[in-house]
């Protein structure tokens, strides 16, 4: 249980660094068809079915799940989702997903992953 609490705290801290859960200000243009990708963290001890129901009722659709840390990747309307889903006791919190960095054009290193993986497998076989 302690491991899960530490894991949940780390996830929430990461989510907080990735983006605030602040909804757009009132009076912004209506974007009925616009959606955003969110990360939703289930509350500790909460029922998975209740969390999924809260996501659905808030207008979200689960696209991926990480059962190890009780989080869901959700596609939902741009506006109002965070407040609606966070009102449920089955949900610890939610945040919009967004990139935290980028590689400038022309600066990308060539991918040499296959070579490294082959060397690793050869070393593992050799003992």
Tab-separated table of C-alpha atoms in Angstrom, residues 24-110:
chain	number	residue	atom	x	y	z
A	24	UNK	CA	-10.239	27.929	-19.943
A	25	UNK	CA	-11.863	31.135	-18.776
A	26	UNK	CA	-15.566	31.641	-19.327
A	27	UNK	CA	-16.436	33.527	-22.451
A	28	UNK	CA	-13.989	31.698	-24.695
A	29	UNK	CA	-15.320	30.651	-28.099
A	30	UNK	CA	-17.477	27.541	-28.148
A	31	UNK	CA	-15.492	24.509	-29.350
A	32	UNK	CA	-18.149	21.808	-29.303
A	33	UNK	CA	-16.167	19.459	-31.517
A	34	UNK	CA	-12.707	20.141	-30.079
A	35	UNK	CA	-11.180	17.462	-27.868
A	36	UNK	CA	-8.075	17.183	-25.739
A	37	UNK	CA	-6.083	14.272	-24.345
A	38	UNK	CA	-6.004	14.071	-20.550
A	39	UNK	CA	-4.376	11.889	-17.913
A	40	UNK	CA	-6.790	10.887	-15.149
A	41	UNK	CA	-5.507	9.366	-11.903
A	42	UNK	CA	-7.837	7.121	-9.935
A	43	UNK	CA	-8.195	7.883	-6.215
A	44	UNK	CA	-6.458	5.513	-3.813
A	45	UNK	CA	-8.768	2.678	-2.834
A	46	UNK	CA	-11.375	3.728	-5.403
A	47	UNK	CA	-13.335	1.257	-7.473
A	48	UNK	CA	-12.078	1.069	-11.071
A	49	UNK	CA	-15.628	0.830	-12.420
A	50	UNK	CA	-16.597	4.000	-10.526
A	51	UNK	CA	-13.618	5.872	-11.983
A	52	UNK	CA	-14.485	4.703	-15.497
A	53	UNK	CA	-18.101	5.773	-14.965
A	54	UNK	CA	-16.975	9.222	-13.770
A	55	UNK	CA	-14.835	9.591	-16.900
A	56	UNK	CA	-17.731	8.556	-19.131
A	57	UNK	CA	-20.220	10.853	-17.378
A	58	UNK	CA	-17.812	13.782	-17.755
A	59	UNK	CA	-17.764	13.178	-21.514
A	60	UNK	CA	-14.476	11.302	-21.737
A	61	UNK	CA	-13.437	8.186	-23.632
A	62	UNK	CA	-10.601	6.034	-22.260
A	63	UNK	CA	-7.978	5.366	-24.929
A	64	UNK	CA	-5.328	3.716	-22.715
A	65	UNK	CA	-4.881	2.535	-19.155
A	66	UNK	CA	-1.893	1.976	-16.876
A	67	UNK	CA	-3.204	-0.421	-14.240
A	68	UNK	CA	0.091	-0.386	-12.327
A	69	UNK	CA	-0.396	3.244	-11.298
A	70	UNK	CA	-4.178	3.429	-11.764
A	71	UNK	CA	-4.142	6.068	-14.485
A	72	UNK	CA	-6.136	6.485	-17.671
A	73	UNK	CA	-5.404	8.316	-20.910
A	74	UNK	CA	-8.659	9.955	-21.933
A	75	UNK	CA	-9.943	11.909	-24.920
A	76	UNK	CA	-12.588	14.414	-23.856
A	77	UNK	CA	-14.041	17.832	-24.681
A	78	UNK	CA	-11.667	20.791	-24.394
A	79	UNK	CA	-13.817	22.560	-21.846
A	80	UNK	CA	-15.211	21.432	-18.503
A	81	UNK	CA	-13.866	17.884	-18.395
A	82	UNK	CA	-11.342	18.377	-15.589
A	83	UNK	CA	-13.870	19.981	-13.241
A	84	UNK	CA	-16.540	17.372	-13.994
A	85	UNK	CA	-14.334	14.296	-13.623
A	86	UNK	CA	-12.515	15.654	-10.556
A	87	UNK	CA	-15.849	16.052	-8.744
A	88	UNK	CA	-16.007	12.258	-8.427
A	89	UNK	CA	-14.618	10.646	-5.296
A	90	UNK	CA	-13.243	7.870	-7.512
A	91	UNK	CA	-10.860	10.290	-9.247
A	92	UNK	CA	-7.788	11.814	-7.584
A	93	UNK	CA	-7.285	14.354	-10.344
A	94	UNK	CA	-6.855	15.037	-14.041
A	95	UNK	CA	-4.619	17.153	-16.235
A	96	UNK	CA	-4.208	17.949	-19.896
A	97	UNK	CA	-1.367	16.153	-21.657
A	98	UNK	CA	1.160	18.367	-23.352
A	99	UNK	CA	4.781	18.082	-24.428
A	100	UNK	CA	7.449	19.155	-21.967
A	101	UNK	CA	10.203	19.642	-24.535
A	102	UNK	CA	11.219	19.290	-28.147
A	103	UNK	CA	14.193	18.596	-30.386
A	104	UNK	CA	15.002	21.513	-32.688
A	105	UNK	CA	14.852	20.714	-36.403
A	106	UNK	CA	18.160	19.490	-37.747
A	107	UNK	CA	19.483	18.600	-34.274
A	108	UNK	CA	18.022	15.111	-34.067
A	109	UNK	CA	20.658	12.402	-33.569
A	110	UNK	CA	20.460	9.431	-35.927
